[in-house]
Short mmCIF file of C-alpha atoms in Angstrom, two decimals:
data_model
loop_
_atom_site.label_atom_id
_atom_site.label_comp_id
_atom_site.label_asym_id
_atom_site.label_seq_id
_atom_site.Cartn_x
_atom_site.Cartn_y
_atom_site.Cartn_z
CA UNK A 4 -2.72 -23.08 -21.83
CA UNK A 5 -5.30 -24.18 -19.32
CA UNK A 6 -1.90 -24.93 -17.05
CA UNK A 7 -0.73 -21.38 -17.64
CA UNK A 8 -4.40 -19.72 -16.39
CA UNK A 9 -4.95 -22.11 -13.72
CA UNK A 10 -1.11 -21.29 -12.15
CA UNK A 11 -1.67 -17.27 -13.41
CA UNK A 12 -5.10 -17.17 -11.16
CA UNK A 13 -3.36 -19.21 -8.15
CA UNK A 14 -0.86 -16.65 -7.98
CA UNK A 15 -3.75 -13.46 -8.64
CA UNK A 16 -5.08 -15.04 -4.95
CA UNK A 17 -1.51 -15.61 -3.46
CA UNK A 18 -0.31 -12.24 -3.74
CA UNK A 19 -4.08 -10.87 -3.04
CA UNK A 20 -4.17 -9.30 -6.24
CA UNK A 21 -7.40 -7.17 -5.09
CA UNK A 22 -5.60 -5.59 -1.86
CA UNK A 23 -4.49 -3.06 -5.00
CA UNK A 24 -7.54 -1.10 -3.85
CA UNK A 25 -5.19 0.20 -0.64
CA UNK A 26 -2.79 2.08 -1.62
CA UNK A 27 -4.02 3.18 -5.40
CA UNK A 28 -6.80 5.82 -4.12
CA UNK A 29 -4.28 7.77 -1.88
CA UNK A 30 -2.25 7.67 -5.55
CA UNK A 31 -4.88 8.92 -7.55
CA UNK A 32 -5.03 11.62 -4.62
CA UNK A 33 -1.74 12.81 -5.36
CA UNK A 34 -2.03 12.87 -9.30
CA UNK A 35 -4.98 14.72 -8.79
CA UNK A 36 -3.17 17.15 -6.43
CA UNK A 37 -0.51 17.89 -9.09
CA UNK A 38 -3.30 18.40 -11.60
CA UNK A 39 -4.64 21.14 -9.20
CA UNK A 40 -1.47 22.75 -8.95
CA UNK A 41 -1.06 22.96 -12.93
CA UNK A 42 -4.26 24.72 -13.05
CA UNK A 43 -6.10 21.53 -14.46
CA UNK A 44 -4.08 22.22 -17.21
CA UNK A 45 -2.90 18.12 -18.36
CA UNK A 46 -3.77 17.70 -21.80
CA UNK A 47 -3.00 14.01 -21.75
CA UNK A 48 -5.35 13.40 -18.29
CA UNK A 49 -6.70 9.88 -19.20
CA UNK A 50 -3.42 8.59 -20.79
CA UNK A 51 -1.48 9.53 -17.44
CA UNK A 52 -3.98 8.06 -14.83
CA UNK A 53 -3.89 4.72 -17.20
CA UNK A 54 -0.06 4.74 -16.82
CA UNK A 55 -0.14 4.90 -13.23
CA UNK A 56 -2.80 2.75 -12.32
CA UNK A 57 -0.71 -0.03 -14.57
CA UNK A 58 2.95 1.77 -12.64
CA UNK A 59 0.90 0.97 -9.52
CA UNK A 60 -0.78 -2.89 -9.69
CA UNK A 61 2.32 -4.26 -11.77
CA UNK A 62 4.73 -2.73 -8.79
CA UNK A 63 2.73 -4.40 -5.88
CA UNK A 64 2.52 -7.24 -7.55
CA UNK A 65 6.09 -7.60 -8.19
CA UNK A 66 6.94 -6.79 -4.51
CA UNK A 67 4.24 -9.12 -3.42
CA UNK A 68 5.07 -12.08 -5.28
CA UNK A 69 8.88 -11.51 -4.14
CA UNK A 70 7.83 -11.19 -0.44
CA UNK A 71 6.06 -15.03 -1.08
CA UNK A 72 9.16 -16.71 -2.41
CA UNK A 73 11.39 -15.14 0.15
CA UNK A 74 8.89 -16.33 2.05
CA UNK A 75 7.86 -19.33 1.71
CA UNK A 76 9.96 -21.04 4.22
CA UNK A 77 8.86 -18.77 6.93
CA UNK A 78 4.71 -19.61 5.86
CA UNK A 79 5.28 -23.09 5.66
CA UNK A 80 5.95 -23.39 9.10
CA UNK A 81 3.22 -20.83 9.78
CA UNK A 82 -0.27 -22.53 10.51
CA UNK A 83 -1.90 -19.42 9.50
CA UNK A 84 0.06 -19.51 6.36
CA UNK A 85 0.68 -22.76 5.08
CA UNK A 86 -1.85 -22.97 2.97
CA UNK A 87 -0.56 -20.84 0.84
CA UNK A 88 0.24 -21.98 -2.75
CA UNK A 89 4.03 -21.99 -2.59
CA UNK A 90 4.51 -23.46 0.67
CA UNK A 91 1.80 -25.58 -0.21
CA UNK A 92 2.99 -26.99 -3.27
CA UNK A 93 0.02 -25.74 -5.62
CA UNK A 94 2.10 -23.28 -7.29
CA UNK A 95 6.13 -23.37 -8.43
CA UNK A 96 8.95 -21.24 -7.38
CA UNK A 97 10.21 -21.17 -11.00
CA UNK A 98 6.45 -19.57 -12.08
CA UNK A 99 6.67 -17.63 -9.43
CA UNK A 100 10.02 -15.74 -10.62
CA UNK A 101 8.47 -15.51 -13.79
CA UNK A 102 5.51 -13.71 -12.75
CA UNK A 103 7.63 -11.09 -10.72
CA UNK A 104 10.28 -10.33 -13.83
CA UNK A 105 6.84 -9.59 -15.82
CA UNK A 106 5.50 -7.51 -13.27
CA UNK A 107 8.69 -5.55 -12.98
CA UNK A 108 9.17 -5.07 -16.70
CA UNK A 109 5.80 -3.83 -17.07
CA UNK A 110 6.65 -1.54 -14.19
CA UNK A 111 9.51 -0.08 -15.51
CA UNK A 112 7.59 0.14 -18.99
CA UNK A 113 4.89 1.94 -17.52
CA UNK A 114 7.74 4.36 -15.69
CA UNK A 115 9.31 4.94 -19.18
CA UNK A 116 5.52 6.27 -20.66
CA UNK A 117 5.56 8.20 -18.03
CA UNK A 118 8.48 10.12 -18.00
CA UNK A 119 11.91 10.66 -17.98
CA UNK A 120 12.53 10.60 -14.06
CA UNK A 121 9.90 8.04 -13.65
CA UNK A 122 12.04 5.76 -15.57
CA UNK A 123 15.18 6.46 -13.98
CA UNK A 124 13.46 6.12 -10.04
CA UNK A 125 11.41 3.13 -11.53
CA UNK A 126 14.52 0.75 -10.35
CA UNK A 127 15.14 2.43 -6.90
CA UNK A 128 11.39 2.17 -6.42
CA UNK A 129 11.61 -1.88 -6.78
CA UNK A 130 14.38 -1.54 -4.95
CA UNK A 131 12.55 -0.37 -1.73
CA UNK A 132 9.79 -2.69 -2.67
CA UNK A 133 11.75 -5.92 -2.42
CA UNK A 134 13.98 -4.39 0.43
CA UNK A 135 10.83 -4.66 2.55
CA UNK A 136 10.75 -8.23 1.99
CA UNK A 137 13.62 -8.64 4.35
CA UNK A 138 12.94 -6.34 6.82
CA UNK A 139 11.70 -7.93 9.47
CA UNK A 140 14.60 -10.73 9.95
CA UNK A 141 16.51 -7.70 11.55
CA UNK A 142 14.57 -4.97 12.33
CA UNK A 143 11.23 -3.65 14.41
CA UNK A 144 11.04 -0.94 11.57
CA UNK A 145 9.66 -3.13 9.50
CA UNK A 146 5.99 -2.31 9.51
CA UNK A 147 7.24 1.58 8.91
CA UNK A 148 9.21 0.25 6.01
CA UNK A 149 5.99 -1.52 4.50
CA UNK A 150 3.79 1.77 4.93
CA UNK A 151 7.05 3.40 3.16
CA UNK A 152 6.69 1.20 0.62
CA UNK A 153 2.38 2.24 -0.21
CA UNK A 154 3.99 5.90 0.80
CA UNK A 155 5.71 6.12 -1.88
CA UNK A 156 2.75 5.78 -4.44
CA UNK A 157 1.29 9.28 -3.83
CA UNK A 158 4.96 11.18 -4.48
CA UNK A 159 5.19 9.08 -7.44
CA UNK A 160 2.32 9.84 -8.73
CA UNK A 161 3.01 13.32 -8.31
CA UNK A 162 6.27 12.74 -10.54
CA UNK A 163 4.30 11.06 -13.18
CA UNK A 164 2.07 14.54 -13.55
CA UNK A 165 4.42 17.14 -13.30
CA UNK A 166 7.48 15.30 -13.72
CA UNK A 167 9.36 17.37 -10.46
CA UNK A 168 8.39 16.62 -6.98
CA UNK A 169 6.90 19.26 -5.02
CA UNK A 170 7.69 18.51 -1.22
CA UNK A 171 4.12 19.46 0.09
CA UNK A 172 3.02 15.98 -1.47
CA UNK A 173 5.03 14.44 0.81
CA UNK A 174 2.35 15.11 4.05
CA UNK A 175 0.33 12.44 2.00
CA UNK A 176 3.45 10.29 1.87
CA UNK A 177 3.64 10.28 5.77
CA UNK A 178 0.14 9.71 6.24
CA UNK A 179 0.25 6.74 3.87
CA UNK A 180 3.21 5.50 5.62
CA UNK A 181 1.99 6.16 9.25
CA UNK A 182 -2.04 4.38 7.82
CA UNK A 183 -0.15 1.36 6.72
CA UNK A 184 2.33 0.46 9.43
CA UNK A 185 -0.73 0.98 12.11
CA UNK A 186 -2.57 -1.62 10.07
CA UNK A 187 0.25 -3.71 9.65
CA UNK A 188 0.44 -4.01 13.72
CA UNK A 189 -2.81 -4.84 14.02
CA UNK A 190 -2.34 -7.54 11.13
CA UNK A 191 1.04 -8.94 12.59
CA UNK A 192 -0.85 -9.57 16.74
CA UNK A 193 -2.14 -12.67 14.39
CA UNK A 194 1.24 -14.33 14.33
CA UNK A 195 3.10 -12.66 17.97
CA UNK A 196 3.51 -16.92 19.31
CA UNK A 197 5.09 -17.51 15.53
CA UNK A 198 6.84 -14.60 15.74
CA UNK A 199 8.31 -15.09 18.97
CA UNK A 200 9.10 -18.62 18.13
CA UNK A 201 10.90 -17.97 15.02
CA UNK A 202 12.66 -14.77 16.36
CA UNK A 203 11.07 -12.16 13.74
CA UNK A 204 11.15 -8.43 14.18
CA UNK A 205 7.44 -7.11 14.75
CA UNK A 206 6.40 -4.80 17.19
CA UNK A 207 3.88 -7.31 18.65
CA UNK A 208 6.43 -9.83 19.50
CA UNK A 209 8.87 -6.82 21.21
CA UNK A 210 6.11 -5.21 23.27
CA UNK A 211 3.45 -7.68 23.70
CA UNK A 212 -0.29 -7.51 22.08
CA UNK A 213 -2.01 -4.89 24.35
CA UNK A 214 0.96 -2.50 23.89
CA UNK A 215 0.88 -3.05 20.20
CA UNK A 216 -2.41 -2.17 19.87
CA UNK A 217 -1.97 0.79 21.58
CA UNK A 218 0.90 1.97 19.11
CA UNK A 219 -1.29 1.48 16.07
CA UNK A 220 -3.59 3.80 17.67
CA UNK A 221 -0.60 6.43 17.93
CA UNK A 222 0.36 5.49 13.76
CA UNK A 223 -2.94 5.77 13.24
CA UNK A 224 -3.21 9.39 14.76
CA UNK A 225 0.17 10.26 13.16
CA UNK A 226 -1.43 9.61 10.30
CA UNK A 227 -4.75 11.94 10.93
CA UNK A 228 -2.62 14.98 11.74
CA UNK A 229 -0.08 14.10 8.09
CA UNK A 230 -3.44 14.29 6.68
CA UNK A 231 -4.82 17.29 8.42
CA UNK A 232 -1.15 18.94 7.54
CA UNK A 233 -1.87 18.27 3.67
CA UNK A 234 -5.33 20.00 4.03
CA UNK A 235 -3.43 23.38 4.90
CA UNK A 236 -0.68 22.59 2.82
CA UNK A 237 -2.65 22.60 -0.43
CA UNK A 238 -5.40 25.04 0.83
CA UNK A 239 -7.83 22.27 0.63
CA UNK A 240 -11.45 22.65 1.08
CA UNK A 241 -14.22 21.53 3.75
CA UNK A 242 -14.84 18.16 1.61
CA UNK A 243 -11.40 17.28 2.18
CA UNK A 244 -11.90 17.72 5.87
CA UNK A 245 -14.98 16.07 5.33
CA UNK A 246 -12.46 12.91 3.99
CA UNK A 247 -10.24 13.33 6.99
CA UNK A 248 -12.95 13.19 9.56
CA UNK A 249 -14.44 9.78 7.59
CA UNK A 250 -11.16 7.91 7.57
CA UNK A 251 -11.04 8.79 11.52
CA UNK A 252 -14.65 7.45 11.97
CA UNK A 253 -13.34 3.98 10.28
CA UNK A 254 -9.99 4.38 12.07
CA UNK A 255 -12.09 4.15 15.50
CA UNK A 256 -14.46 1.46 13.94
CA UNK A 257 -11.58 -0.68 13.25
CA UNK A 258 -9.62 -0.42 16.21
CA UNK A 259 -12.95 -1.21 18.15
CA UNK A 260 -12.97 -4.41 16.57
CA UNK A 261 -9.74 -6.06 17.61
CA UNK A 262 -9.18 -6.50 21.57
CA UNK A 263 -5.62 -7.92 23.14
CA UNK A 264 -7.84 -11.22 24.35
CA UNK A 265 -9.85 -11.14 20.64
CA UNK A 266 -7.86 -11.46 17.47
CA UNK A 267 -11.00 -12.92 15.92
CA UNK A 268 -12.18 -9.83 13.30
CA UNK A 269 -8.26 -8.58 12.86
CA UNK A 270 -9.28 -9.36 9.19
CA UNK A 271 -12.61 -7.79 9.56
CA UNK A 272 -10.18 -4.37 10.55
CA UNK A 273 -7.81 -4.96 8.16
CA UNK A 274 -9.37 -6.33 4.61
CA UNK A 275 -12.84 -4.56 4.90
CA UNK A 276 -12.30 -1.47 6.98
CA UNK A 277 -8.80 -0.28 5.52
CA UNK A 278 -10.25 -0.69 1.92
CA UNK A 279 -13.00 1.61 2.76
CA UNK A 280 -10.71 4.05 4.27
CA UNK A 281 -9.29 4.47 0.58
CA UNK A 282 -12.07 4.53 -1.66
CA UNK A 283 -13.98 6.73 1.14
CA UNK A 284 -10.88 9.60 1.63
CA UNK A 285 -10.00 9.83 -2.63
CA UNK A 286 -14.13 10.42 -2.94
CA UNK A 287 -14.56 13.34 -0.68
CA UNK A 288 -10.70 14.69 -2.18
CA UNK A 289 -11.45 13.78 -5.43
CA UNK A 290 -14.70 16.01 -5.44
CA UNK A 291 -13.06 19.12 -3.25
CA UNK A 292 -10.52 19.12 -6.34
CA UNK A 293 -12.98 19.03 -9.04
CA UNK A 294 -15.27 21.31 -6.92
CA UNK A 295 -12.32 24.03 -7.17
CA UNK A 296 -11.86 23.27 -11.12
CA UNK A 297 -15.50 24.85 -11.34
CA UNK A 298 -14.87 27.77 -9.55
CA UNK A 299 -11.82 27.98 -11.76
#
């Protein structure tokens, strides 16, 4: 048993079990959103959020653990990487499996509480999830396909709460996308010498490190304006502007701290700032919706 725990927590760290904290406020966002639009009217409030807060953590930790044992080749090679337990040797391929068919099931489970189209998306949801995976063997859209991937978390969301999509939802989609892939590009200038060595699809390896930069920046504004879109969509209030104008504050803050000749805080701008960015934008939305179920 002590075997099982030890191997369970080595693979909590390998797949950066806490990174969870990205995508699951813009999530929360949208459920909240669709429990606007039904006039705060979801009896079963708690139950829901519970669903898709387990929906959310077992999916990325599915698509994560996947992404390491496709992998795992690729890191071991990787300096920056090969300390990682599979290429490493600390942790099995065969436990590894295991701990992704888990996660799935417990994905699809928590689709099937959730509703009737949850359940039946649930598999074209993994689907996208483990698609990423080999993205970026072929194709420079790769860091668009990864914010896809967190994108999809808000809509879904959305689904689990009113069991329809409503397109307007989908601004917070984009911006998700368009966060995530900027990130993504600042994450990947680590590894532009591997990259170029080992003939992988990235955006730093295709346009160099100062260019690359520079198109996070534009992602990154994409992303402010999907956001700002969403505002008007929704008829959102001045706290929800108030978010916006805080995730552009740590947009600037982060892209301040990485510089084409200084890579040395690109995990500074993407573990620390990027979480706040989160946990910052759902607590200034979170409030402007509850602020309108008073008035209600």
């Amino acid at each position: 048993m002590d075997r099982f725990w030890r191997r369970l927590r080595l693979t909590l760290v390998m797949i950066k079990f806490e990174h969870s904290v990205f995508a699951l406020p813009f999530a929360l966002t949208g459920a909240m959103l669709a429990w606007r639009e039904s006039g705060f009217q979801v009896a079963d409030l708690a139950w829901r959020f519970t669903w898709i807060l387990v929906a959310m953590v077992s999916a990325r930790s599915a698509a994560m653990a996947f992404n390491r044992i496709l992998d795992a080749d690729i890191d071991a090679r990787n300096k920056r990487t090969a300390a990682r337990a599979l290429p490493a040797g600390l942790l099995s391929v065969r436990f590894a499996w295991g701990f992704t068919a888990i996660s799935s099931l417990v994905f699809i489970w928590a689709a099937r509480e959730l509703g009737f189209l949850c359940l039946v998306l649930a598999p074209v949801a993994l689907a996208i999830l483990f698609f990423y995976s080999f993205a970026k063997r072929f194709t420079l859209l790769s860091h668009l396909i990864l914010g896809f991937c967190l994108g999809i978390a808000p809509a879904a969301a959305w689904i689990a709460m009113r069991g329809a999509l409503d397109l307007r939802v989908l601004w917070l989609t984009a911006a998700v996308m368009f966060w995530t892939a900027g990130f993504d590009v600042i994450y990947s200038c680590q590894d532009f010498a591997f990259d170029c060595a080992e003939g992988l699809f990235s955006i730093p390896r295709r346009v160099g490190i100062r260019r690359a930069l520079l198109a996070a920046r534009l992602l990154h504004a994409a992303m402010i304006v999907c956001l700002v879109m969403l505002v008007v969509s929704f008829h959102l209030g001045v706290l929800s502007l108030a978010g916006v104008a805080s995730v552009i504050v740590l947009l600037v803050y982060e892209h301040g701290l990485v510089k084409p000749n200084d890579l040395s805080k690109v995990n500074a701008a993407f573990f620390t700032v990027n979480g706040y960015v989160g946990l910052i934008f759902f607590a200034f939305w979170a409030a402007d919706i509850l602020s309108h179920r008073v008035y209600l």
